[in-house]
Coordinates of C-alpha atoms in Angstrom, one line a residue:
M1 CA 12.3 21.2 34.9
R2 CA 12.4 17.7 32.6
V3 CA 9.7 15.8 33.4
L4 CA 12.2 13.1 31.7
E5 CA 15.5 13.9 34.1
N6 CA 15.8 11.6 36.2
L7 CA 15.1 8.5 34.1
E8 CA 17.9 6.2 32.8
P9 CA 19.5 6.0 30.3
M10 CA 19.3 9.3 30.9
K11 CA 21.2 10.6 27.6
V12 CA 18.0 8.4 25.6
F13 CA 15.4 10.3 27.8
S14 CA 16.8 13.5 27.5
Y15 CA 16.8 13.2 23.2
F16 CA 13.1 11.3 24.0
E17 CA 11.5 14.7 25.3
D18 CA 13.3 16.4 22.8
I19 CA 11.7 15.0 20.3
C20 CA 8.3 14.9 22.2
K21 CA 8.6 18.9 22.2
I22 CA 8.8 19.1 18.8
P23 CA 5.1 18.2 16.7
H24 CA 5.7 15.0 14.1
G25 CA 2.9 13.7 13.6
S26 CA 2.8 11.6 9.9
G27 CA 2.5 14.3 6.8
N28 CA 3.7 16.9 9.4
L29 CA 7.9 16.5 9.5
D30 CA 10.0 19.4 8.9
G31 CA 10.4 19.8 12.3
I32 CA 11.7 16.9 13.3
S33 CA 14.3 16.4 10.8
S34 CA 15.3 19.8 10.5
Y35 CA 16.7 19.1 14.6
L36 CA 17.7 16.0 13.6
E37 CA 20.5 18.0 9.9
Q38 CA 21.4 20.1 13.3
F39 CA 22.3 17.0 15.4
A40 CA 24.4 16.1 12.6
K41 CA 25.2 20.1 11.9
E42 CA 26.3 20.4 15.2
R43 CA 28.9 16.7 15.7
G44 CA 30.6 17.5 12.8
L45 CA 29.0 14.1 11.2
F46 CA 27.8 13.3 7.9
Y47 CA 24.8 13.9 7.0
I48 CA 22.3 13.5 4.0
R49 CA 18.9 14.9 4.4
D50 CA 16.8 14.0 1.1
S51 CA 13.5 15.7 -0.4
S52 CA 11.7 13.4 1.4
N53 CA 12.7 14.7 5.0
N54 CA 14.5 12.0 5.4
V55 CA 17.6 12.1 7.6
I56 CA 20.4 9.9 7.3
I57 CA 23.5 10.3 9.8
V58 CA 27.0 8.5 9.6
K59 CA 29.2 7.8 12.5
E60 CA 32.1 5.7 11.8
A61 CA 33.7 2.9 13.7
S62 CA 35.4 3.2 17.8
C63 CA 38.9 2.8 18.3
D64 CA 39.3 -1.6 18.0
Y65 CA 35.6 -2.0 15.7
E66 CA 37.2 -0.4 12.1
A67 CA 37.6 -4.4 11.3
E68 CA 33.6 -5.4 12.4
P69 CA 31.4 -4.9 9.6
P70 CA 28.4 -1.6 9.7
I71 CA 25.0 -2.1 10.6
I72 CA 22.4 0.2 9.8
L73 CA 20.2 2.1 12.8
Q74 CA 16.7 2.3 11.7
G75 CA 13.3 3.6 12.9
H76 CA 11.4 6.6 11.9
M77 CA 10.6 9.8 13.2
D78 CA 6.9 10.0 12.5
M79 CA 3.9 9.6 15.1
V80 CA 0.2 8.1 14.7
A81 CA -1.0 11.6 16.3
V82 CA -4.6 11.2 17.8
K83 CA -5.8 13.1 20.9
D84 CA -9.5 12.9 23.3
S85 CA -11.9 14.5 22.0
D86 CA -11.7 17.1 25.2
C87 CA -7.6 17.6 24.0
K88 CA -7.3 21.0 23.7
I89 CA -3.8 20.2 22.5
N90 CA -2.9 21.1 18.8
L91 CA -1.2 18.2 17.4
E92 CA 0.6 20.2 14.5
E93 CA 2.1 23.3 16.7
D94 CA 2.1 21.6 20.0
P95 CA 4.4 20.3 22.2
L96 CA 2.9 16.7 23.8
E97 CA 2.5 16.7 28.0
L98 CA 4.5 14.4 29.1
K99 CA 3.7 12.2 32.1
V100 CA 5.5 9.6 34.4
E101 CA 3.6 7.3 36.5
G102 CA 4.8 4.2 38.3
D103 CA 7.0 2.4 35.6
F104 CA 5.3 4.1 32.4
V105 CA 6.3 7.7 30.6
Y106 CA 3.0 8.9 28.8
A107 CA 1.0 11.9 27.3
E108 CA -1.6 13.8 28.7
G109 CA -5.0 13.2 26.5
T110 CA -2.7 12.5 23.1
S111 CA -0.3 9.1 22.0
L112 CA 2.9 9.2 23.2
G113 CA 5.0 8.6 19.8
G114 CA 7.0 5.6 21.7
D115 CA 6.7 4.4 18.4
D116 CA 8.4 5.6 16.9
G117 CA 9.7 8.0 18.8
I118 CA 12.2 5.8 21.7
A119 CA 14.5 4.8 18.7
V120 CA 15.3 8.0 17.3
A121 CA 15.7 8.8 20.2
Y122 CA 18.6 5.6 20.9
I123 CA 20.0 6.7 18.1
L124 CA 20.8 9.9 18.9
A125 CA 22.3 9.0 22.5
L126 CA 24.4 7.2 20.7
L127 CA 25.3 9.2 18.2
D128 CA 26.5 11.8 20.7
S129 CA 28.3 9.9 22.2
D130 CA 32.0 9.2 23.0
T131 CA 32.7 6.2 25.0
I132 CA 31.1 3.8 23.4
S133 CA 32.3 0.5 21.3
H134 CA 31.0 0.3 18.2
P135 CA 31.3 -0.1 14.6
R136 CA 30.3 1.8 11.7
I137 CA 27.0 3.8 12.5
E138 CA 24.9 3.9 9.2
A139 CA 22.0 6.0 10.3
V140 CA 18.4 6.0 8.3
I141 CA 16.0 7.8 10.0
T142 CA 12.8 7.6 7.2
T143 CA 9.0 9.9 7.2
D144 CA 5.8 9.0 7.2
E145 CA 6.0 5.3 7.9
E146 CA 3.0 5.2 9.9
V147 CA 0.4 6.5 5.8
G148 CA 2.6 4.1 3.9
M149 CA 6.0 3.6 4.5
E150 CA 6.4 7.0 1.9
G151 CA 9.6 8.1 3.4
A152 CA 11.6 4.5 3.6
T153 CA 9.9 4.0 -0.8
A154 CA 11.5 7.4 -2.1
I155 CA 14.9 6.9 0.2
D156 CA 18.3 6.3 -1.9
L157 CA 20.7 3.9 0.3
S158 CA 23.0 3.7 -2.4
M159 CA 25.7 5.7 -0.7
L160 CA 25.8 2.9 2.6
K161 CA 28.2 -0.1 3.2
A162 CA 25.9 -2.2 6.0
K163 CA 24.1 -5.0 4.4
R164 CA 22.9 -5.4 8.5
M165 CA 20.4 -3.6 10.0
L166 CA 18.7 -3.1 13.4
N167 CA 14.9 -1.8 12.8
I168 CA 14.3 -0.7 16.1
D169 CA 10.6 -0.4 15.2
S170 CA 9.4 -3.3 17.6
E171 CA 7.2 -2.9 21.1
E172 CA 7.5 -6.3 23.0
E173 CA 10.9 -6.9 25.0
G174 CA 12.0 -10.9 24.9
I175 CA 10.8 -11.0 21.0
L176 CA 12.6 -10.6 18.1
L177 CA 10.8 -9.9 14.9
T178 CA 12.3 -11.8 11.5
S179 CA 8.9 -11.3 9.2
C180 CA 6.3 -9.1 8.4
A181 CA 3.6 -8.9 6.6
G182 CA 3.1 -5.9 3.2
G183 CA 0.4 -3.7 2.8
V184 CA -1.3 -0.8 1.0
R185 CA -3.6 2.0 1.8
T186 CA -7.3 2.6 -0.9
D187 CA -9.5 5.5 -0.2
S188 CA -13.0 4.6 -1.3
H189 CA -15.2 8.1 -2.8
I190 CA -18.7 7.2 -3.1
P191 CA -20.6 9.9 -5.5
V192 CA -23.0 10.8 -3.1
Q193 CA -26.2 13.1 -3.6
R194 CA -28.0 15.8 -1.2
E195 CA -31.5 17.6 -0.9
W196 CA -32.7 20.1 2.2
K197 CA -35.0 20.2 4.8
D198 CA -36.8 21.9 6.9
E199 CA -37.3 21.4 10.6
K200 CA -40.0 21.5 10.2
E201 CA -40.4 17.8 8.4
G202 CA -39.0 16.4 11.0
S203 CA -35.3 16.2 13.8
F204 CA -32.4 16.2 13.3
I205 CA -30.6 13.6 15.6
E206 CA -26.7 13.4 17.1
V207 CA -25.8 9.9 17.4
I208 CA -21.8 9.7 19.0
V209 CA -20.8 5.8 19.0
G210 CA -17.1 5.8 21.4
G211 CA -16.0 4.6 24.9
L212 CA -13.9 1.8 22.1
K213 CA -10.5 -0.1 23.0
G214 CA -9.3 0.8 19.7
G215 CA -5.8 0.4 18.6
H216 CA -2.9 -0.2 16.3
S217 CA -4.7 -1.8 13.2
G218 CA -2.3 -4.4 12.1
T219 CA -0.6 -5.4 16.0
E220 CA -4.3 -5.8 18.0
I221 CA -6.3 -6.6 15.0
H222 CA -6.3 -10.0 15.3
K223 CA -7.7 -8.7 19.4
E224 CA -11.3 -8.4 17.4
R225 CA -12.2 -4.9 19.2
G226 CA -14.8 -3.1 18.4
N227 CA -14.6 -0.7 15.3
A228 CA -17.2 2.3 15.5
I229 CA -17.2 2.8 11.5
K230 CA -19.3 0.0 11.3
I231 CA -20.6 -0.2 14.1
M232 CA -22.5 2.4 13.7
G233 CA -23.0 1.9 9.4
I234 CA -24.6 -1.6 10.6
G235 CA -26.5 -0.5 13.5
L236 CA -27.7 2.5 11.2
Q237 CA -28.4 0.5 8.2
Q238 CA -31.1 -1.9 10.9
I239 CA -33.0 1.1 11.5
L240 CA -33.3 1.9 7.8
E241 CA -35.0 -1.2 7.7
N242 CA -37.6 0.3 10.1
M243 CA -37.7 4.1 8.6
P244 CA -36.8 6.4 5.6
L245 CA -33.7 7.8 8.1
Q246 CA -30.9 10.4 6.3
I247 CA -27.6 11.3 6.4
A248 CA -27.1 15.1 7.5
E249 CA -23.1 14.6 9.4
L250 CA -21.0 11.5 9.5
A251 CA -17.8 10.7 9.7
G252 CA -15.5 8.4 12.3
G253 CA -11.2 7.3 13.0
E254 CA -8.4 9.2 12.6
K255 CA -5.9 7.0 10.2
D256 CA -6.5 4.1 8.4
N257 CA -3.5 2.5 10.5
A258 CA -5.6 2.6 13.9
I259 CA -9.2 0.6 14.7
P260 CA -11.8 4.2 15.3
R261 CA -12.4 4.7 18.7
E262 CA -15.5 7.2 17.4
A263 CA -17.4 8.0 14.9
K264 CA -19.8 10.5 15.3
A265 CA -23.6 10.8 13.1
V266 CA -26.3 13.5 12.1
L267 CA -29.3 12.6 11.6
F268 CA -33.1 13.6 9.8
V269 CA -35.8 11.4 11.1
P270 CA -39.4 12.5 10.6
E271 CA -42.0 14.0 11.9
G272 CA -43.4 11.1 14.2
M273 CA -40.4 8.7 13.9
E274 CA -38.7 10.3 16.7
E275 CA -39.6 8.2 19.2
L276 CA -38.9 5.3 17.2
F277 CA -35.6 6.3 16.4
F278 CA -34.9 7.0 19.6
K279 CA -36.2 3.3 20.6
E280 CA -34.6 1.1 18.0
I281 CA -31.6 3.0 19.0
L282 CA -31.8 1.9 22.9
Q283 CA -32.3 -1.3 21.2
I284 CA -29.1 -1.9 18.7
E285 CA -27.0 0.2 22.0
T286 CA -28.5 -2.8 24.0
E287 CA -26.9 -5.5 21.5
I288 CA -24.2 -3.7 20.5
K289 CA -23.3 -3.8 24.1
N290 CA -23.8 -8.2 24.5
E291 CA -21.7 -9.3 22.3
N292 CA -18.6 -6.7 23.0
S293 CA -19.1 -7.5 26.0
S294 CA -16.3 -9.4 26.5
K295 CA -14.2 -6.9 25.1
E296 CA -15.8 -3.8 25.1
K297 CA -16.7 -2.8 28.8
D298 CA -16.6 1.0 27.8
L299 CA -18.2 1.2 24.4
F300 CA -21.5 3.1 24.5
I301 CA -24.0 5.2 21.6
K302 CA -25.0 8.5 23.0
V303 CA -28.2 10.5 20.8
R304 CA -29.4 13.7 21.3
K305 CA -32.0 16.3 19.4
T306 CA -29.5 18.6 18.0
S307 CA -29.1 21.5 15.2
I308 CA -27.5 22.0 11.8
A309 CA -26.4 25.6 10.3
E310 CA -27.0 23.9 7.6
K311 CA -30.3 21.7 6.4
S312 CA -28.7 19.3 3.5
V313 CA -28.9 16.2 3.5
L314 CA -28.4 12.4 1.2
N315 CA -30.9 12.2 0.0
L316 CA -32.7 8.2 0.4
E317 CA -30.7 7.0 -2.1
S318 CA -27.8 7.7 -1.4
T319 CA -28.3 7.5 2.1
R320 CA -29.1 3.9 1.7
N321 CA -25.6 3.3 -0.8
V322 CA -23.7 5.0 2.2
L323 CA -25.0 3.2 4.6
S324 CA -25.2 -0.4 1.9
F325 CA -21.3 0.0 1.6
L326 CA -20.7 0.6 5.6
V327 CA -22.0 -3.0 6.1
L328 CA -20.5 -4.8 3.2
L329 CA -17.0 -3.5 3.4
P330 CA -15.1 -6.2 4.5
N331 CA -12.9 -5.7 8.2
G332 CA -10.7 -6.9 11.0
V333 CA -8.7 -10.4 9.9
M334 CA -10.2 -12.2 6.8
A335 CA -7.7 -15.1 7.4
M336 CA -5.3 -16.8 9.5
S337 CA -1.0 -18.0 8.9
A338 CA -1.6 -21.8 7.9
D339 CA 1.8 -22.1 8.4
I340 CA 2.3 -20.1 11.7
H341 CA -0.5 -20.3 14.8
G342 CA -1.7 -17.6 16.1
L343 CA -0.1 -15.2 12.8
V344 CA -3.3 -13.1 11.6
E345 CA -2.3 -13.8 7.5
T346 CA -4.3 -10.7 5.8
S347 CA -6.8 -8.4 7.5
L348 CA -8.5 -4.7 6.7
N349 CA -9.5 -1.8 8.4
V350 CA -11.7 0.8 7.7
G351 CA -9.7 3.5 9.9
V352 CA -10.9 6.6 8.5
L353 CA -14.8 7.9 7.5
R354 CA -15.2 11.5 6.1
L355 CA -18.8 12.6 4.5
E356 CA -18.7 15.9 1.9
E357 CA -20.8 17.2 0.4
K358 CA -19.7 15.2 -3.1
E359 CA -18.8 12.0 -1.9
L360 CA -18.5 9.7 1.1
V361 CA -14.3 8.8 1.6
A362 CA -13.4 6.1 3.1
S363 CA -9.5 5.0 4.3
C364 CA -8.8 1.3 4.9
A365 CA -5.5 -0.2 5.6
I366 CA -5.4 -3.4 3.8
R367 CA -2.1 -6.1 5.2
S368 CA -0.9 -9.7 3.9
A369 CA 2.0 -12.1 4.0
I370 CA 1.8 -12.9 1.4
E371 CA 0.8 -10.7 -1.9
S372 CA -2.0 -11.8 -3.8
A373 CA -4.6 -12.4 -0.8
K374 CA -3.3 -8.5 -0.1
D375 CA -4.3 -7.7 -4.6
K376 CA -7.4 -9.9 -3.7
I377 CA -8.9 -7.8 -0.5
K378 CA -8.3 -4.6 -2.5
L379 CA -10.3 -5.5 -5.6
Q380 CA -13.6 -6.5 -3.6
V381 CA -12.6 -3.1 -2.0
E382 CA -12.8 -1.5 -5.6
T383 CA -15.5 -3.9 -6.7
L384 CA -17.9 -2.3 -4.2
T385 CA -16.9 1.1 -4.5
K386 CA -17.8 0.6 -8.2
M387 CA -20.5 -1.0 -8.0
L388 CA -21.8 2.0 -5.9
G389 CA -20.8 4.5 -8.3
G390 CA -17.5 5.5 -6.8
Y391 CA -14.1 4.7 -7.0
V392 CA -10.7 4.0 -5.1
E393 CA -7.1 5.6 -4.9
T394 CA -4.4 4.0 -3.6
F395 CA -0.9 5.0 -1.7
G396 CA 2.3 3.3 0.2
S397 CA 2.0 0.0 -1.2
Y398 CA 5.0 -2.0 0.3
P399 CA 6.2 -5.5 0.0
G400 CA 6.6 -7.4 3.2
W401 CA 10.1 -9.1 4.3
Q402 CA 10.1 -12.3 3.9
F403 CA 12.0 -15.0 6.8
D404 CA 15.1 -15.5 6.1
P405 CA 17.0 -18.6 7.9
N406 CA 20.3 -18.1 7.4
S407 CA 20.1 -15.0 9.5
K408 CA 23.8 -14.1 11.7
L409 CA 22.4 -10.8 12.5
R410 CA 19.6 -13.1 14.2
A411 CA 21.8 -15.7 15.6
S412 CA 24.2 -13.4 16.8
M413 CA 20.9 -11.4 19.3
I414 CA 19.9 -15.1 20.0
Q415 CA 23.4 -15.6 22.4
I416 CA 23.2 -11.7 23.6
Y417 CA 19.7 -12.0 24.8
K418 CA 20.6 -15.4 26.7
E419 CA 24.3 -14.6 28.4
M420 CA 22.4 -11.2 29.2
F421 CA 19.3 -12.2 30.7
G422 CA 19.1 -15.9 31.3
K423 CA 16.5 -16.6 28.6
D424 CA 15.6 -17.9 25.8
V425 CA 14.4 -14.4 23.4
K426 CA 11.0 -14.7 21.4
I427 CA 11.7 -15.3 17.4
E428 CA 7.5 -13.9 15.3
A429 CA 6.3 -12.4 12.5
L430 CA 4.4 -9.6 12.8
H431 CA 1.2 -9.4 11.0
A432 CA 2.1 -4.9 11.3
G433 CA 3.9 -3.2 8.4
L434 CA 7.8 -2.5 8.6
E435 CA 10.4 -0.6 6.9
C436 CA 12.5 -4.3 6.4
G437 CA 11.6 -5.5 3.3
I438 CA 11.7 -1.5 1.7
M439 CA 14.7 -1.6 2.3
I440 CA 16.1 -5.4 1.5
S441 CA 14.9 -4.4 -1.9
K442 CA 17.2 -1.5 -2.1
I443 CA 19.7 -3.7 -0.8
P444 CA 19.7 -7.0 -1.8
G445 CA 21.3 -9.7 0.8
L446 CA 20.5 -7.2 4.4
D447 CA 19.9 -9.6 7.1
C448 CA 17.8 -7.6 9.4
V449 CA 15.8 -7.3 12.4
S450 CA 14.1 -5.5 14.2
F451 CA 13.1 -5.1 17.9
G452 CA 12.4 -2.6 20.9
P453 CA 11.1 -2.2 24.0
N454 CA 7.6 -2.7 25.9
I455 CA 5.5 0.4 24.3
Y456 CA 1.6 -0.8 24.7
D457 CA -1.9 0.5 23.9
I458 CA 0.2 2.2 21.1
H459 CA -1.9 4.6 18.5
T460 CA -3.8 5.4 20.9
T461 CA -4.2 8.1 23.8
Q462 CA -3.3 5.5 26.2
E463 CA 0.2 5.0 24.7
R464 CA 2.8 4.2 27.0
L465 CA 6.5 3.8 27.3
S466 CA 7.9 1.2 29.6
I467 CA 10.7 2.8 31.4
S468 CA 12.6 -0.5 33.0
S469 CA 12.3 -1.9 29.2
T470 CA 14.3 1.5 28.7
K471 CA 16.8 0.6 29.6
R472 CA 17.3 -3.2 29.1
M473 CA 16.8 -2.8 26.0
W474 CA 19.3 0.2 25.6
D475 CA 21.7 -1.8 27.5
Y476 CA 21.0 -4.3 24.9
L477 CA 21.8 -2.8 22.2
L478 CA 25.1 -1.6 23.1
A479 CA 25.5 -4.8 23.7
I480 CA 24.4 -6.2 20.3
L481 CA 26.5 -2.9 18.7
K482 CA 29.9 -4.6 20.8
Y483 CA 29.8 -8.1 19.4
K484 CA 32.5 -8.9 17.4
E485 CA 31.3 -11.5 14.9
A486 CA 34.4 -14.8 15.3

């Protein structure tokens, strides 16, 4: 029995369940791309699958809509694939374990991928229907949006005819997004040197910072949730001021665009200083909990003695460099918009940290509505990294999407929403990145609006998709397609 088979709209949830059976985390998209290709083949639809696994599928207009302007329906096929530390699912190979509770669909122990699996499900349900009225549909389903919009950057759209586009990659019903921030990912590489320690010289102690909410580094950065990597780095630097601890292992986070919920370190503490170390950690935990009492009620720091197979640790100089980097690395909201109240203008999220044999690697997501501001934050990261003898790699730089005051598509969507729901839709900008800016750079004059159903806590294992909202936004999508311009 299928988990979602009794949910409405039935065809949308049927395709969503199919998608959830296919592993489709960023960078692991051969399977889902092949599924989309086969879908088009079986229905005799024109399609293109490119070398980046992007898929374009075209369906000609239904009867009486041939004269209407074509429209692009756009979403991305990849998801942020994260799981709880005790979850046994292999996200590279296994299907998600879907559950239904009340009005919500979620995945047991993992993220759901409603961002942006629901867009793909909407599109497939439309392409599979012979009864829905619509103009020519040019479905553009891109890859690796979550790691820098790489698919959208690579895709060739020259064969498309449409000059208007619905991006179905918003997570809040009742809001039309009409502009967004640009962004870039940076990887800082800090060189380290190691030495060997005998357990007779001291103790190896494991420290875990966890219990944090995490969240999307764009849409939830303004909530100032705790960042496990920053908490770990600052806390260990405080202890280093009082004793010569050394780092053996250090890691945190899973994705650069997700606020890290957990970080782990294994430290070497000299003989006779263990009691002081535990006292310091307890004091730091008390301080951190107090600082985050209203935002992170489940925050914890766990400490225990441990042993490691390889007794290699960073020397004191490298330990100091690593912790100095983590203390000084910018994080969170850098600037708020002076034009739009409550909108984050510029931010940085240090999302992934890993200590390798010869270097520390820190991955950051930088976002800004202003290109020059984005570049300045990147310069800060590069300067700090170079001061410590390292270098920075950059990936997936993408442009922002500027508000179009003359959008006809937006005007018609405002009117349709008011007629359907009896209230005004909100028009907003988004600090997170969307692919619209890249699409506009490829199709000059493209008229874009982004919308979608309610999805909560995306990019986390608490992600859940509203069933009732999915139905309402499906009906809204059908009304938009059916609408004939005067």
